[in-house]
mmCIF file of C-alpha atoms in Angstrom:
data_model
loop_
_atom_site.group_PDB
_atom_site.id
_atom_site.type_symbol
_atom_site.label_atom_id
_atom_site.label_comp_id
_atom_site.label_asym_id
_atom_site.label_seq_id
_atom_site.Cartn_x
_atom_site.Cartn_y
_atom_site.Cartn_z
ATOM 1 C CA GLY A 52 0.478 0.045 0.184
ATOM 2 C CA ILE A 53 1.360 3.269 -0.512
ATOM 3 C CA ASP A 54 0.220 5.970 1.197
ATOM 4 C CA TYR A 55 1.177 10.034 1.739
ATOM 5 C CA SER A 56 0.520 9.909 5.076
ATOM 6 C CA LEU A 57 3.525 8.088 7.155
ATOM 7 C CA SER A 58 0.914 7.931 10.275
ATOM 8 C CA LEU A 59 -1.699 6.436 8.514
ATOM 9 C CA LEU A 60 0.516 3.799 7.754
ATOM 10 C CA GLU A 61 1.788 3.322 10.757
ATOM 11 C CA ALA A 62 -2.011 2.477 12.154
ATOM 12 C CA PHE A 63 -2.690 0.426 9.014
ATOM 13 C CA LYS A 64 -0.100 -1.933 10.611
ATOM 14 C CA HIS A 65 -2.452 -2.373 13.608
ATOM 15 C CA ASN A 66 -5.272 -3.496 10.877
ATOM 16 C CA PRO A 67 -6.116 -7.351 11.025
ATOM 17 C CA TYR A 68 -5.863 -7.065 7.355
ATOM 18 C CA TYR A 69 -2.290 -6.169 7.713
ATOM 19 C CA SER A 70 -0.136 -9.099 7.468
ATOM 20 C CA ASN A 71 4.383 -8.744 6.828
ATOM 21 C CA SER A 72 3.943 -10.161 2.869
ATOM 22 C CA LEU A 73 2.464 -6.870 2.506
ATOM 23 C CA THR A 74 4.963 -3.774 1.224
ATOM 24 C CA LEU A 75 3.880 0.006 2.645
ATOM 25 C CA LEU A 76 5.434 2.656 1.229
ATOM 26 C CA ASN A 77 4.951 6.313 2.444
ATOM 27 C CA SER A 78 5.448 8.188 -0.254
ATOM 28 C CA GLU A 79 3.412 10.724 -3.034
ATOM 29 C CA LEU A 80 0.781 9.665 -5.743
ATOM 30 C CA ALA A 81 2.567 11.318 -8.962
ATOM 31 C CA TYR A 82 6.252 10.363 -7.721
ATOM 32 C CA ILE A 83 5.954 5.899 -6.851
ATOM 33 C CA PRO A 84 9.377 4.362 -5.956
ATOM 34 C CA LEU A 85 8.729 0.985 -7.908
ATOM 35 C CA GLN A 86 10.025 0.019 -11.350
ATOM 36 C CA ASN A 87 8.175 0.491 -15.289
ATOM 37 C CA TYR A 88 6.024 -2.585 -15.179
ATOM 38 C CA SER A 89 6.420 -4.279 -11.468
ATOM 39 C CA VAL A 90 2.687 -3.298 -9.992
ATOM 40 C CA ASP A 91 -0.112 -6.607 -10.423
ATOM 41 C CA LYS A 92 -3.522 -4.584 -9.535
ATOM 42 C CA ILE A 93 -4.128 -0.942 -8.517
ATOM 43 C CA PHE A 94 -6.625 0.065 -6.075
ATOM 44 C CA CYS A 95 -7.055 3.634 -5.417
ATOM 45 C CA TYR A 96 -10.192 4.251 -3.466
ATOM 46 C CA GLY A 97 -11.611 8.187 -2.107
ATOM 47 C CA VAL A 98 -8.352 9.981 -3.326
ATOM 48 C CA PHE A 99 -8.572 11.609 -6.494
ATOM 49 C CA LEU A 100 -11.454 13.883 -5.025
ATOM 50 C CA TYR A 101 -8.921 15.281 -2.704
ATOM 51 C CA PHE A 102 -6.068 16.710 -5.741
ATOM 52 C CA GLU A 103 -5.340 20.018 -5.453
ATOM 53 C CA ASN A 104 -6.288 20.108 -9.620
ATOM 54 C CA ILE A 105 -6.678 18.283 -12.854
ATOM 55 C CA GLN A 106 -2.718 18.439 -13.314
ATOM 56 C CA TYR A 107 -1.742 16.605 -10.472
ATOM 57 C CA ALA A 108 -4.123 13.599 -11.083
ATOM 58 C CA ILE A 109 -3.054 13.557 -14.542
ATOM 59 C CA LYS A 110 0.388 12.894 -13.462
ATOM 60 C CA VAL A 111 -0.926 10.087 -11.145
ATOM 61 C CA LEU A 112 -2.665 8.671 -14.016
ATOM 62 C CA ASN A 113 0.731 8.355 -15.864
ATOM 63 C CA GLU A 114 2.852 7.163 -12.806
ATOM 64 C CA PHE A 115 -0.238 4.695 -12.541
ATOM 65 C CA ASP A 116 0.503 3.862 -15.933
ATOM 66 C CA ARG A 117 3.983 3.867 -15.704
ATOM 67 C CA ILE A 118 4.621 0.887 -13.204
ATOM 68 C CA LEU A 119 1.254 -1.977 -13.903
ATOM 69 C CA LYS A 120 2.018 -4.490 -15.600
ATOM 70 C CA TYR A 121 0.828 -5.622 -19.009
ATOM 71 C CA ASN A 122 -3.081 -7.121 -18.926
ATOM 72 C CA GLY A 123 -2.556 -5.544 -15.348
ATOM 73 C CA GLU A 124 -5.547 -3.848 -14.078
ATOM 74 C CA ILE A 125 -6.832 -0.156 -12.182
ATOM 75 C CA ILE A 126 -9.966 0.256 -10.223
ATOM 76 C CA ILE A 127 -10.612 4.064 -9.110
ATOM 77 C CA SER A 128 -13.539 5.091 -7.569
ATOM 78 C CA ASP A 129 -15.033 7.657 -4.960
ATOM 79 C CA ILE A 130 -14.872 9.241 -7.948
ATOM 80 C CA PRO A 131 -17.307 13.181 -7.590
ATOM 81 C CA ASP A 132 -19.240 13.348 -10.760
ATOM 82 C CA ILE A 133 -18.984 16.815 -11.610
ATOM 83 C CA ASN A 134 -22.539 16.382 -13.582
ATOM 84 C CA LYS A 135 -23.596 15.955 -9.729
ATOM 85 C CA LYS A 136 -22.125 19.064 -8.789
ATOM 86 C CA VAL A 137 -24.096 21.091 -7.761
ATOM 87 C CA ALA A 138 -27.260 18.196 -6.274
ATOM 88 C CA HIS A 139 -24.478 16.534 -4.263
ATOM 89 C CA GLU A 140 -23.860 20.440 -2.342
ATOM 90 C CA THR A 141 -27.472 21.176 -2.400
ATOM 91 C CA PHE A 142 -28.426 17.592 -0.862
ATOM 92 C CA ARG A 143 -25.586 17.843 2.041
ATOM 93 C CA LYS A 144 -26.623 21.087 2.981
ATOM 94 C CA SER A 145 -30.308 19.863 3.098
ATOM 95 C CA LEU A 146 -28.836 17.817 5.824
ATOM 96 C CA ILE A 147 -27.468 19.671 7.578
ATOM 97 C CA GLY A 148 -28.008 23.616 6.693
ATOM 98 C CA GLU A 149 -26.329 25.773 4.161
ATOM 99 C CA GLU A 150 -24.272 28.163 7.293
ATOM 100 C CA LYS A 151 -23.147 25.017 8.635
ATOM 101 C CA TYR A 152 -22.105 23.433 5.003
ATOM 102 C CA ASN A 153 -20.600 26.790 4.435
ATOM 103 C CA GLU A 154 -18.658 26.666 8.135
ATOM 104 C CA LEU A 155 -17.395 22.594 7.683
ATOM 105 C CA TYR A 156 -16.349 22.598 4.220
ATOM 106 C CA LYS A 157 -15.698 26.119 3.223
ATOM 107 C CA ASN A 158 -12.099 24.809 3.151
ATOM 108 C CA LEU A 159 -11.957 21.661 2.246
ATOM 109 C CA HIS A 160 -11.687 21.766 -1.675
ATOM 110 C CA HIS A 161 -13.072 18.511 -3.968
ATOM 111 C CA LEU A 162 -12.213 18.058 -7.637
ATOM 112 C CA TYR A 163 -14.875 16.639 -9.558
ATOM 113 C CA TYR A 164 -14.167 14.967 -12.674
ATOM 114 C CA ASP A 165 -15.825 14.560 -16.261
ATOM 115 C CA ARG A 166 -16.030 10.434 -16.856
ATOM 116 C CA ARG A 167 -14.309 11.573 -20.483
ATOM 117 C CA PHE A 168 -11.424 12.752 -18.404
ATOM 118 C CA PHE A 169 -10.679 9.126 -17.392
ATOM 119 C CA LEU A 170 -12.028 7.795 -21.154
ATOM 120 C CA ASN A 171 -10.185 10.184 -23.166
ATOM 121 C CA PHE A 172 -7.156 9.375 -21.019
ATOM 122 C CA PHE A 173 -6.749 5.529 -21.426
ATOM 123 C CA LYS A 174 -8.673 5.034 -24.240
ATOM 124 C CA SER A 175 -5.973 3.767 -26.699
ATOM 125 C CA LYS A 176 -4.307 1.847 -24.579
ATOM 126 C CA TYR A 177 -7.242 0.647 -21.305
ATOM 127 C CA HIS A 178 -9.910 -1.308 -21.650
ATOM 128 C CA ILE A 179 -12.246 0.842 -19.567
ATOM 129 C CA GLU A 180 -16.032 0.012 -17.861
ATOM 130 C CA ILE A 181 -17.012 3.134 -15.651
ATOM 131 C CA PHE A 182 -20.143 3.141 -13.557
ATOM 132 C CA ASP A 183 -22.120 4.552 -10.634
ATOM 133 C CA LEU A 184 -21.301 3.441 -7.020
ATOM 134 C CA HIS A 185 -25.027 2.330 -5.889
ATOM 135 C CA ASP A 186 -23.972 2.342 -1.238
ATOM 136 C CA ILE A 187 -27.318 2.612 0.706
ATOM 137 C CA ASN A 188 -24.581 3.412 3.548
ATOM 138 C CA TYR A 189 -22.508 6.052 2.146
ATOM 139 C CA PRO A 190 -25.179 8.590 0.944
ATOM 140 C CA ASN A 191 -22.478 10.658 -1.140
ATOM 141 C CA SER A 192 -22.486 7.459 -3.322
ATOM 142 C CA LEU A 193 -25.082 8.663 -5.487
ATOM 143 C CA PHE A 194 -22.754 10.997 -6.929
ATOM 144 C CA ARG A 195 -20.271 9.133 -7.129
ATOM 145 C CA PHE A 196 -18.229 7.220 -9.703
ATOM 146 C CA SER A 197 -15.534 4.229 -10.523
ATOM 147 C CA VAL A 198 -13.412 3.336 -13.045
ATOM 148 C CA TYR A 199 -12.581 -0.058 -14.180
ATOM 149 C CA LEU A 200 -9.246 0.020 -16.478
ATOM 150 C CA LYS A 201 -7.405 -3.313 -18.064
ATOM 151 C CA ARG A 202 -4.277 -2.513 -20.107
ATOM 152 C CA LYS A 203 -4.586 -4.134 -23.266
#
């Protein structure tokens, strides 16, 4: 696993799913210290929404492409849908009120994506499937999507 936060990596070592056979790297996703074509699968959940801008997302996708083996797979999930941004913000405000929403989220930037961004970025090298999230226990899933990529 890779995380920018060293404290989260240390906390993960106390998780029941942790095993000494796992490799944990403290790294930024745009500069992963792994060899080219060295990874079978990449699973990235709830990360892309926190990127500062689309240029950083492009760097990360290029890095994923660099380290993924031929026939490798990528799943990127919990991606905010730009076409549902207004509905998402309206939904959140309806739960806590506009004043509380503005107080809680004034400094929390979420990056929203157009699905075509992923389709266009990977179309020549990957088989791509994009699907909506549908988790009744996670209300934000109504406004998010996932991308599955398999290298050709």
